[in-house]
CSV table of C-alpha atoms and ligand atoms in Angstrom, one decimal:
chain,number,residue,atom,x,y,z
A,24,MET,CA,269.9,170.8,146.3
A,25,GLY,CA,266.9,169.2,147.7
A,26,LYS,CA,267.2,166.4,150.2
A,27,GLN,CA,265.2,163.8,148.1
A,28,VAL,CA,264.9,162.9,144.5
A,29,ARG,CA,263.3,159.7,143.4
A,30,ILE,CA,264.0,157.6,140.4
A,31,THR,CA,261.7,155.9,137.9
A,32,GLU,CA,263.3,153.0,136.1
A,33,THR,CA,262.5,152.8,132.5
A,34,VAL,CA,264.2,149.6,131.3
A,35,LEU,CA,260.9,147.7,130.7
A,36,ARG,CA,259.4,150.6,128.6
A,37,ASP,CA,261.3,153.7,127.2
A,38,ALA,CA,264.8,152.4,127.5
A,39,ASN,CA,264.1,149.3,125.5
A,40,GLN,CA,261.7,151.3,123.3
A,41,SER,CA,264.5,153.8,122.5
A,42,LEU,CA,267.3,151.5,122.0
A,43,MET,CA,265.8,148.4,120.4
A,44,ALA,CA,262.4,149.3,119.3
A,45,THR,CA,260.6,147.7,122.2
A,46,ARG,CA,261.5,144.2,121.3
A,47,LEU,CA,262.2,142.9,124.8
A,48,PRO,CA,260.0,139.9,125.4
A,49,TYR,CA,258.5,139.2,128.9
A,50,ALA,CA,260.6,136.0,129.1
A,51,ASP,CA,263.7,138.1,129.0
A,52,PHE,CA,262.9,140.0,132.2
A,53,GLU,CA,260.7,137.8,134.2
A,54,ASP,CA,263.4,136.4,136.4
A,55,ILE,CA,264.7,139.9,137.5
A,56,LEU,CA,261.2,141.4,138.5
A,57,GLU,CA,261.3,140.0,142.1
A,58,THR,CA,264.7,141.6,142.6
A,59,MET,CA,263.6,144.9,141.0
A,60,ASP,CA,260.7,145.0,143.4
A,61,LYS,CA,263.2,145.5,146.2
A,62,ALA,CA,265.2,148.3,144.6
A,63,GLY,CA,263.2,151.2,146.0
A,64,TYR,CA,262.3,153.0,142.7
A,65,TYR,CA,259.6,155.7,142.7
A,66,SER,CA,258.0,153.6,140.0
A,67,VAL,CA,258.9,151.2,137.3
A,68,GLU,CA,257.7,152.3,133.9
A,69,CYS,CA,256.7,149.0,132.3
A,70,TRP,CA,253.6,149.5,130.0
A,71,GLY,CA,252.0,151.8,127.5
A,72,GLY,CA,253.9,153.7,124.8
A,73,ALA,CA,254.9,151.2,122.1
A,74,THR,CA,254.8,148.1,124.4
A,75,PHE,CA,251.3,147.3,123.7
A,76,ASP,CA,251.7,147.4,119.8
A,77,SER,CA,255.1,145.5,120.1
A,78,CYS,CA,253.5,142.7,122.1
A,79,LEU,CA,250.8,142.1,119.7
A,80,ARG,CA,252.7,142.8,116.5
A,81,TYR,CA,256.1,141.3,117.1
A,82,LEU,CA,256.4,139.4,120.2
A,83,GLY,CA,253.2,137.2,120.2
A,84,GLU,CA,252.3,138.3,123.6
A,85,ASP,CA,249.0,139.5,125.1
A,86,PRO,CA,250.1,142.9,126.6
A,87,TRP,CA,247.4,142.7,129.5
A,88,GLU,CA,248.8,139.3,130.4
A,89,ARG,CA,252.3,140.9,130.6
A,90,LEU,CA,251.0,143.6,132.9
A,91,ARG,CA,249.3,141.0,135.1
A,92,ASN,CA,252.5,139.1,135.4
A,93,ILE,CA,254.7,142.1,136.2
A,94,ARG,CA,252.1,143.0,138.8
A,95,LYS,CA,252.3,139.5,140.4
A,96,HIS,CA,256.2,139.5,140.6
A,97,MET,CA,256.3,143.2,141.8
A,98,PRO,CA,253.7,143.6,144.4
A,99,ASN,CA,255.5,146.5,146.2
A,100,THR,CA,256.5,148.8,143.5
A,101,LYS,CA,254.3,151.3,141.7
A,102,LEU,CA,253.8,150.2,138.1
A,103,GLN,CA,253.7,153.1,135.5
A,104,MET,CA,252.3,153.5,132.1
A,105,LEU,CA,252.5,156.2,129.4
A,106,LEU,CA,249.2,157.1,127.8
A,107,ARG,CA,248.6,159.4,124.7
A,108,GLY,CA,245.5,160.9,126.0
A,109,GLN,CA,242.6,160.5,123.6
A,110,ASN,CA,244.8,158.5,121.3
A,111,LEU,CA,245.4,155.8,124.1
A,112,LEU,CA,248.3,153.8,122.6
A,113,GLY,CA,247.4,154.2,119.0
A,114,TYR,CA,247.5,157.1,116.5
A,115,LYS,CA,243.9,158.3,116.2
A,116,HIS,CA,241.4,159.7,118.5
A,117,TYR,CA,239.2,157.1,120.2
A,118,HIS,CA,235.8,157.7,121.6
A,119,ASP,CA,235.3,158.6,125.3
A,120,ASP,CA,233.7,155.2,126.0
A,121,VAL,CA,236.8,153.4,124.7
A,122,VAL,CA,239.0,155.8,126.6
A,123,GLU,CA,237.2,155.2,129.9
A,124,LYS,CA,237.2,151.4,129.4
A,125,PHE,CA,240.9,151.4,128.7
A,126,VAL,CA,241.8,153.3,131.8
A,127,GLU,CA,239.5,151.1,133.8
A,128,LEU,CA,241.3,147.9,132.4
A,129,ALA,CA,244.8,149.4,133.0
A,130,ILE,CA,243.8,150.0,136.6
A,131,LYS,CA,242.2,146.6,137.0
A,132,ASN,CA,245.0,144.8,135.8
A,133,GLY,CA,247.5,146.6,138.0
A,134,ILE,CA,248.8,150.0,136.9
A,135,ASP,CA,249.4,152.5,139.8
A,136,ILE,CA,250.6,155.7,137.8
A,137,ILE,CA,249.1,156.8,134.5
A,138,ARG,CA,251.3,159.5,132.8
A,139,ILE,CA,249.0,161.2,130.3
A,140,PHE,CA,250.0,163.5,127.5
A,141,ASP,CA,248.7,165.0,124.3
A,142,ALA,CA,251.1,165.9,121.5
A,143,LEU,CA,249.8,169.3,121.0
A,144,ASN,CA,249.4,170.0,124.8
A,145,ASP,CA,245.7,170.5,124.1
A,146,PHE,CA,244.5,169.3,127.5
A,147,ARG,CA,240.9,168.9,126.2
A,148,ASN,CA,242.5,165.5,124.8
A,149,ILE,CA,243.6,164.2,128.2
A,150,GLU,CA,240.6,165.2,130.3
A,151,THR,CA,238.5,162.1,129.7
A,152,ALA,CA,241.5,159.8,130.7
A,153,LEU,CA,242.0,161.9,133.9
A,154,LYS,CA,238.4,161.7,134.9
A,155,ALA,CA,238.5,157.9,134.3
A,156,VAL,CA,241.5,157.5,136.6
A,157,LYS,CA,239.7,159.2,139.4
A,158,THR,CA,236.5,157.1,138.8
A,159,TYR,CA,238.2,153.8,138.6
A,160,SER,CA,240.6,154.5,141.1
A,161,LYS,CA,237.6,154.8,143.6
A,162,LYS,CA,235.9,151.8,142.1
A,163,TYR,CA,238.8,149.4,142.5
A,164,ASN,CA,239.7,151.0,145.9
A,165,ARG,CA,243.3,151.9,144.8
A,166,HIS,CA,245.3,155.1,144.8
A,167,VAL,CA,246.2,155.6,141.2
A,168,ILE,CA,248.2,158.6,140.4
A,169,ALA,CA,247.2,160.5,137.3
A,170,SER,CA,250.2,162.5,136.2
A,171,GLY,CA,249.8,165.4,133.9
A,172,CYS,CA,252.5,165.4,131.3
A,173,ILE,CA,253.7,168.2,128.8
A,174,SER,CA,255.2,167.6,125.6
A,175,TYR,CA,258.4,169.8,125.7
A,176,THR,CA,259.6,171.8,122.7
A,177,GLN,CA,261.3,175.0,122.0
A,178,SER,CA,259.7,177.9,119.8
A,179,PRO,CA,259.1,181.6,120.2
A,180,VAL,CA,255.8,180.9,121.9
A,181,HIS,CA,257.0,178.3,124.3
A,182,THR,CA,258.3,180.4,127.1
A,183,VAL,CA,258.8,179.5,130.7
A,184,GLU,CA,255.7,181.4,131.6
A,185,LYS,CA,253.6,179.4,129.1
A,186,TYR,CA,255.0,176.1,130.6
A,187,VAL,CA,254.2,177.4,134.1
A,188,GLU,CA,250.6,178.2,133.0
A,189,MET,CA,250.3,174.7,131.4
A,190,CYS,CA,251.3,173.2,134.8
A,191,LYS,CA,249.0,175.2,136.8
A,192,LYS,CA,246.1,174.2,134.4
A,193,LEU,CA,247.1,170.5,134.9
A,194,VAL,CA,246.9,170.9,138.6
A,195,ALA,CA,243.6,172.8,138.5
A,196,MET,CA,242.3,169.9,136.3
A,197,GLY,CA,243.0,167.4,139.1
A,198,PHE,CA,246.4,166.0,138.2
A,199,GLU,CA,248.5,164.9,141.2
A,200,THR,CA,252.0,165.4,139.6
A,201,VAL,CA,253.3,167.2,136.6
A,202,CYS,CA,255.9,165.9,134.2
A,203,LEU,CA,257.9,167.5,131.5
A,204,LYS,CA,258.6,165.1,128.7
A,205,ASP,CA,261.5,166.1,126.7
A,206,MET,CA,261.2,163.3,124.0
A,207,ALA,CA,263.9,164.5,121.8
A,208,GLY,CA,266.4,165.3,124.6
A,209,THR,CA,266.9,168.9,123.5
A,210,MET,CA,266.1,170.5,126.8
A,211,SER,CA,269.4,172.2,127.8
A,212,PRO,CA,270.7,172.8,131.5
A,213,PHE,CA,269.9,176.4,131.2
A,214,GLU,CA,266.3,175.7,130.1
A,215,ALA,CA,265.7,173.0,132.8
A,216,GLU,CA,266.8,175.4,135.5
A,217,HIS,CA,264.6,178.3,134.5
A,218,LEU,CA,261.5,175.9,133.9
A,219,ILE,CA,261.9,173.9,137.1
A,220,LYS,CA,262.4,177.0,139.2
A,221,GLY,CA,259.3,178.7,137.5
A,222,ILE,CA,257.2,175.7,138.1
A,223,LYS,CA,258.4,175.2,141.6
A,224,ALA,CA,257.8,178.9,142.5
A,225,ALA,CA,254.2,178.6,141.2
A,226,LEU,CA,253.3,175.2,142.6
A,227,PRO,CA,255.5,174.5,145.6
A,228,ASP,CA,253.6,171.4,146.7
A,229,VAL,CA,253.1,169.5,143.4
A,230,PRO,CA,255.7,166.8,142.7
A,231,VAL,CA,257.6,167.7,139.4
A,232,ILE,CA,258.9,165.0,137.2
A,233,LEU,CA,261.6,165.4,134.4
A,234,HIS,CA,261.7,162.8,131.6
A,235,THR,CA,264.5,163.3,129.1
A,236,HIS,CA,266.7,161.4,126.8
A,237,CYS,CA,270.4,161.2,126.4
A,238,THR,CA,270.2,161.6,122.5
A,239,THR,CA,271.9,165.0,122.2
A,240,GLY,CA,274.3,164.4,125.1
A,241,MET,CA,272.9,167.0,127.5
A,242,ALA,CA,270.7,164.9,129.9
A,243,TYR,CA,273.1,164.5,132.8
A,244,MET,CA,273.8,168.2,132.9
A,245,THR,CA,270.0,168.9,132.3
A,246,ILE,CA,269.2,166.6,135.2
A,247,THR,CA,271.6,167.9,137.5
A,248,LYS,CA,270.4,171.5,136.9
A,249,ALA,CA,266.9,170.3,137.4
A,250,ILE,CA,267.6,168.7,140.7
A,251,GLU,CA,269.5,171.9,141.9
A,252,SER,CA,266.2,173.7,140.9
A,253,GLY,CA,264.0,171.4,142.9
A,254,VAL,CA,262.9,168.6,140.6
A,255,ASP,CA,261.2,165.7,142.5
A,256,VAL,CA,261.4,162.6,140.3
A,257,ILE,CA,263.7,161.8,137.4
A,258,ASP,CA,263.5,159.0,134.8
A,259,CYS,CA,266.6,156.8,134.6
A,260,ALA,CA,267.5,153.3,133.0
A,261,THR,CA,269.7,150.6,134.4
A,262,SER,CA,273.1,151.4,133.2
A,263,CYS,CA,273.5,148.9,130.4
A,264,PHE,CA,270.2,150.2,128.9
A,265,SER,CA,271.1,153.8,129.4
A,266,ASN,CA,272.6,156.5,127.3
A,267,GLY,CA,272.4,157.0,123.5
A,268,THR,CA,268.6,157.4,122.7
A,269,SER,CA,267.6,156.2,126.1
A,270,GLN,CA,267.7,157.7,129.6
A,271,PRO,CA,270.7,158.5,131.9
A,272,ALA,CA,272.0,155.6,134.0
A,273,THR,CA,270.3,154.8,137.3
A,274,GLU,CA,273.3,153.7,139.2
A,275,SER,CA,275.5,156.7,138.2
A,276,MET,CA,272.7,159.0,139.1
A,277,TYR,CA,272.5,157.3,142.5
A,278,TYR,CA,276.3,157.4,143.1
A,279,ALA,CA,276.5,161.2,142.1
A,280,LEU,CA,273.5,162.2,144.1
A,281,SER,CA,274.4,160.4,147.3
A,282,GLN,CA,277.6,162.4,147.6
A,283,TYR,CA,275.3,165.5,148.0
A,284,GLY,CA,273.4,163.7,150.7
A,285,ILE,CA,270.4,163.3,148.3
A,286,ASP,CA,268.4,160.3,149.2
A,287,CYS,CA,267.1,158.3,146.1
A,288,GLY,CA,265.5,155.6,148.3
A,289,LEU,CA,267.5,153.1,146.2
A,290,ASN,CA,269.3,150.0,147.3
A,291,GLU,CA,272.8,150.1,145.8
A,292,LYS,CA,273.2,146.4,145.9
A,293,VAL,CA,269.9,145.7,144.3
A,294,ILE,CA,270.4,148.2,141.5
A,295,ASN,CA,273.6,146.7,140.6
A,296,GLN,CA,272.1,143.3,140.5
A,297,VAL,CA,269.4,144.6,138.1
A,298,ASN,CA,272.2,145.8,135.7
A,299,ASP,CA,274.1,142.5,136.0
A,300,TYR,CA,271.0,140.7,135.0
A,301,PHE,CA,270.4,142.9,132.0
A,302,LYS,CA,274.0,142.8,130.6
A,303,PRO,CA,273.8,139.5,128.7
A,304,ILE,CA,270.4,140.3,127.4
A,305,LYS,CA,271.7,143.5,126.0
A,306,GLN,CA,274.6,141.6,124.4
A,307,LYS,CA,272.2,139.2,122.9
A,308,TYR,CA,270.3,141.8,121.2
A,309,ILE,CA,273.5,143.6,119.9
A,310,ASP,CA,274.5,140.1,118.4
A,311,LYS,CA,271.1,139.7,116.8
A,312,GLY,CA,271.3,143.3,115.4
A,313,THR,CA,268.2,144.4,117.2
A,314,LEU,CA,270.1,146.8,119.1
A,315,SER,CA,272.2,149.0,116.8
A,316,PRO,CA,275.3,150.7,117.9
A,317,LYS,CA,273.8,153.9,116.2
A,318,SER,CA,271.2,154.4,119.0
A,319,MET,CA,273.9,154.0,121.5
A,320,GLY,CA,275.9,157.1,120.5
A,321,THR,CA,275.3,160.8,120.9
A,322,ASP,CA,273.8,162.9,118.1
A,323,ALA,CA,273.9,166.6,118.7
A,324,GLN,CA,272.5,167.4,115.2
A,325,ALA,CA,269.0,167.7,116.9
A,326,LEU,CA,270.3,170.8,118.7
A,327,VAL,CA,271.4,172.5,115.5
A,328,TYR,CA,268.2,171.6,113.5
A,329,LYS,CA,265.7,171.5,116.4
A,330,VAL,CA,264.5,168.2,114.8
A,331,PRO,CA,264.4,165.0,116.9
A,332,GLY,CA,266.8,162.2,115.9
A,333,GLY,CA,264.0,159.9,114.8
A,334,MET,CA,262.6,162.4,112.4
A,335,LEU,CA,265.9,163.0,110.9
A,336,SER,CA,266.4,159.3,110.1
A,337,ASN,CA,262.9,159.1,108.7
A,338,MET,CA,263.5,162.0,106.3
A,339,ILE,CA,266.8,160.5,105.2
A,340,ALA,CA,265.1,157.2,104.6
A,341,ASN,CA,262.3,158.8,102.6
A,342,LEU,CA,264.6,161.0,100.5
A,343,THR,CA,266.9,158.0,99.9
A,344,ASP,CA,263.9,156.0,98.6
A,345,MET,CA,263.0,158.7,96.2
A,346,GLY,CA,266.5,159.2,95.0
A,347,ALA,CA,266.5,162.8,96.3
A,348,MET,CA,269.0,163.0,98.9
A,349,ASP,CA,270.5,166.0,97.2
A,350,LYS,CA,267.5,167.9,98.5
A,351,PHE,CA,268.1,166.9,102.1
A,352,ASP,CA,269.7,170.3,103.1
A,353,ALA,CA,266.8,172.2,101.4
A,354,ALA,CA,264.1,169.9,103.2
A,355,LEU,CA,265.8,170.5,106.6
A,356,ALA,CA,265.8,174.2,106.0
A,357,GLU,CA,262.1,174.1,105.1
A,358,ILE,CA,261.2,172.4,108.5
A,359,PRO,CA,261.2,175.7,110.6
A,360,ALA,CA,259.0,177.4,108.1
A,361,VAL,CA,256.4,174.6,108.0
A,362,ARG,CA,256.5,174.5,111.7
A,363,LYS,CA,255.8,178.1,112.0
A,364,ASP,CA,252.9,177.9,109.5
A,365,LEU,CA,251.4,175.2,111.7
A,366,GLY,CA,251.7,177.3,114.9
A,367,TYR,CA,254.7,175.6,116.4
A,368,PRO,CA,253.5,172.1,117.3
A,369,PRO,CA,255.9,169.9,119.4
A,370,LEU,CA,257.7,167.7,117.0
A,371,VAL,CA,256.4,164.4,118.5
A,372,THR,CA,254.5,161.6,116.9
A,373,PRO,CA,252.3,162.1,114.8
A,374,LEU,CA,253.2,165.8,114.2
A,375,SER,CA,256.9,165.1,113.7
A,376,GLN,CA,256.0,162.9,110.7
A,377,MET,CA,253.4,165.5,109.5
A,378,VAL,CA,255.9,168.4,109.5
A,379,GLY,CA,258.7,166.5,108.1
A,380,ASN,CA,256.8,165.0,105.2
A,381,GLN,CA,255.2,168.4,104.2
A,382,ALA,CA,258.7,169.9,104.3
A,383,VAL,CA,260.0,167.3,101.9
A,384,THR,CA,257.0,167.6,99.6
A,385,ASN,CA,257.4,171.5,99.5
A,386,VAL,CA,261.0,171.1,98.4
A,387,LEU,CA,260.5,168.3,96.0
A,388,VAL,CA,257.6,170.0,94.2
A,389,GLY,CA,259.5,173.2,94.3
A,390,GLU,CA,256.5,175.2,95.4
A,391,ARG,CA,255.2,175.6,99.0
A,392,TYR,CA,251.9,173.9,99.6
A,393,LYS,CA,251.2,173.1,96.1
A,394,ASN,CA,250.5,169.6,97.4
A,395,ILE,CA,249.2,169.5,100.9
A,396,SER,CA,249.0,166.2,102.7
A,397,ASN,CA,245.8,165.0,104.2
A,398,GLU,CA,247.2,165.0,107.7
A,399,VAL,CA,248.1,168.7,107.3
A,400,LYS,CA,244.6,169.5,106.0
A,401,ASN,CA,243.1,167.7,109.0
A,402,TYR,CA,245.3,169.5,111.3
A,403,PHE,CA,244.1,172.8,109.9
A,404,ARG,CA,240.6,171.5,110.4
A,405,GLY,CA,241.2,171.2,114.1
A,406,GLU,CA,241.3,167.4,114.2
A,407,TYR,CA,244.4,167.1,116.3
A,408,GLY,CA,243.5,169.9,118.7
A,409,ILE,CA,244.4,173.5,119.0
A,410,ALA,CA,247.7,174.7,117.8
A,411,PRO,CA,250.1,176.2,120.3
A,412,ALA,CA,250.4,179.4,118.4
A,413,PRO,CA,248.1,181.0,115.6
A,414,VAL,CA,248.6,179.1,112.3
A,415,SER,CA,249.3,180.7,108.9
A,416,GLN,CA,246.1,182.6,107.9
A,417,GLU,CA,247.0,182.4,104.3
A,418,LEU,CA,247.4,178.5,104.5
A,419,GLN,CA,244.2,178.2,106.6
A,420,ASP,CA,242.3,180.1,104.0
A,421,LYS,CA,243.7,177.9,101.3
A,422,ILE,CA,242.7,174.6,103.0
A,423,LEU,CA,239.4,175.6,104.6
A,424,GLY,CA,238.3,178.4,102.2
A,425,ALA,CA,238.5,182.0,103.1
A,426,GLY,CA,236.6,183.0,106.3
A,427,ASN,CA,236.2,179.4,107.5
A,428,LYS,CA,237.5,178.5,110.9
A,429,PRO,CA,238.7,175.1,112.3
A,430,THR,CA,236.5,173.2,114.5
A,431,ASP,CA,236.6,174.5,118.1
A,432,CYS,CA,235.3,171.3,119.7
A,433,ARG,CA,237.2,168.1,120.3
A,434,ILE,CA,237.3,165.7,117.4
A,435,GLU,CA,235.5,163.3,119.7
A,436,ASP,CA,232.6,165.5,120.3
A,437,SER,CA,232.2,166.2,116.5
A,438,LYS,CA,232.4,162.7,115.4
A,439,ARG,CA,230.8,160.8,118.3
A,440,THR,CA,228.7,157.8,117.4
A,441,GLY,CA,229.1,156.3,120.8
A,442,ALA,CA,229.4,152.6,121.9
A,443,ASP,CA,232.6,151.8,119.9
A,444,PHE,CA,233.4,149.3,122.6
A,445,ALA,CA,230.1,147.4,122.2
A,446,LYS,CA,230.5,147.4,118.5
A,447,ALA,CA,234.1,145.9,118.7
A,448,LYS,CA,233.0,143.3,121.0
A,449,GLU,CA,230.1,142.1,118.6
A,450,GLU,CA,232.7,142.0,115.7
A,451,LEU,CA,235.0,139.8,117.6
A,452,GLY,CA,232.5,137.3,118.6
A,453,ASP,CA,234.0,134.3,120.4
A,454,LEU,CA,237.5,135.2,119.6
A,455,ALA,CA,237.3,137.5,122.6
A,456,ARG,CA,237.5,136.0,126.0
A,457,SER,CA,237.5,139.3,128.0
A,458,GLU,CA,237.1,143.0,127.8
A,459,GLU,CA,241.0,143.2,127.6
A,460,ASP,CA,240.8,141.2,124.3
A,461,VAL,CA,238.2,143.7,122.9
A,462,MET,CA,240.4,146.6,123.9
A,463,SER,CA,243.5,145.1,122.2
A,464,TYR,CA,241.4,144.7,119.1
A,465,ILE,CA,240.2,148.4,119.2
A,466,CYS,CA,243.8,149.6,119.5
A,467,TYR,CA,245.3,147.3,117.0
A,468,PRO,CA,242.6,145.5,114.9
A,469,LYS,CA,244.7,143.6,112.5
A,470,GLN,CA,247.5,142.4,114.9
A,471,ALA,CA,245.0,141.7,117.8
A,472,LYS,CA,242.8,139.7,115.6
A,473,GLU,CA,245.7,137.5,114.4
A,474,PHE,CA,246.9,137.1,117.9
A,475,LEU,CA,243.5,136.0,119.0
A,476,GLU,CA,243.0,133.7,116.2
A,477,LYS,CA,246.4,132.1,116.8
A,478,ARG,CA,245.4,131.7,120.5
A,479,LYS,CA,242.2,130.0,119.6
A,480,ALA,CA,243.9,127.6,117.2
A,481,LYS,CA,246.5,126.8,119.8
A,482,GLU,CA,243.7,126.0,122.3
A,483,GLU,CA,241.9,123.7,119.9
A,484,ASN,CA,245.1,121.9,119.1
A,485,ILE,CA,245.6,121.4,122.9
A,486,VAL,CA,242.0,120.0,123.1
A,487,THR,CA,242.4,117.5,120.3
A,488,TYR,CA,245.6,116.3,121.6
A,489,THR,CA,244.1,115.8,125.1
A,490,ILE,CA,241.2,113.7,123.7
A,491,GLU,CA,243.6,111.6,121.6
A,492,ALA,CA,245.8,111.0,124.6
A,493,ILE,CA,242.7,109.7,126.5
B,30,CO,CO1,260.7,159.1,126.3
């Protein structure tokens, strides 16, 4: 085993995103930030992913203000965010000017590490964000780490060699660290061992990070093997927000590793204080029903069907709505076929929904691809990026017309009209007080506009009140 393994704490982002749909308000964790700042984490993942959407949509918070507040209370810890490449924190491809501005603002407001991924591992979709990290890191005179992240999946084409090639490519592009993102928690100890050994042999000096979930019950074994094989950083969550669909427990990992003489750089007393703080908060959300016991258990079904837990529950909900739960087994059996036809995309948002819905449609209609969803059509047009493996020629011909090929340029290049940021700014008028407001609006137009209108109304009320008081 190596001598040092660092730990990223995920309670402020992925742990509460996975267990309670990112409904943790800032007010619930403000008081522990200064303690967390003394823990000695490699980083605290606190922004990006679904936090942005949740702040605007459900919590009535300005996500930028949240970030600035965390920064203020945690001056000594690296703050980390997750970014979906050209999708930023949304579900569509944004123009380069928007991606560049987003990265600039994230850095300006306090982010130190940006973990960037593309659902299809089409690295053309993460290049603009990477370049922006370099540019604005220099402009704001801060060392911001761009971490190149791979969406992990299993398929006949996803071999160790292929993943090693991907990592080499990320490093050649200019990423400082590489991260394997096992969003469904299906990476086995065996796979982790071979992957990490392969990556470390090819790139001995590049820090390798493993992000996994406990969903299927393998994470502790998988991480142990990854550590034996030389992984440098692992993602964990404070124990009361660990396990289930979340990450393994920070304190347990610390305890197990210290007996091997592995230094995590953590302060034992502080990490226990952090957990003590979050215990009653967890209980509050269990009582409210926000945190469901279902997400705290182990679900090994994903290993049988190779389908992430979230995708399974989605399919069950859809089939139940349609009164067609008797077709569940058939739909499940259809998924591998659809995935093969699409060239084995990783089953992560938005591809998991796309594959799941098409499989359900195929089964309900009783004929393969008689009805093809718009998402699948756009996928074959190349709008999501390049598929990991060749797609079904027959299906491609059916969608594009025989002899036609998908676009080989980035969607951003083919649809570029430019100046999306300027346009959005104009649309918002005096509702926007900052570039951050404009960016919130670009990412989530409806939710951000409502939020900004409410803010304005509140301010006007305060002004009226002040005048009356005088
Ligand atoms: Co995750």
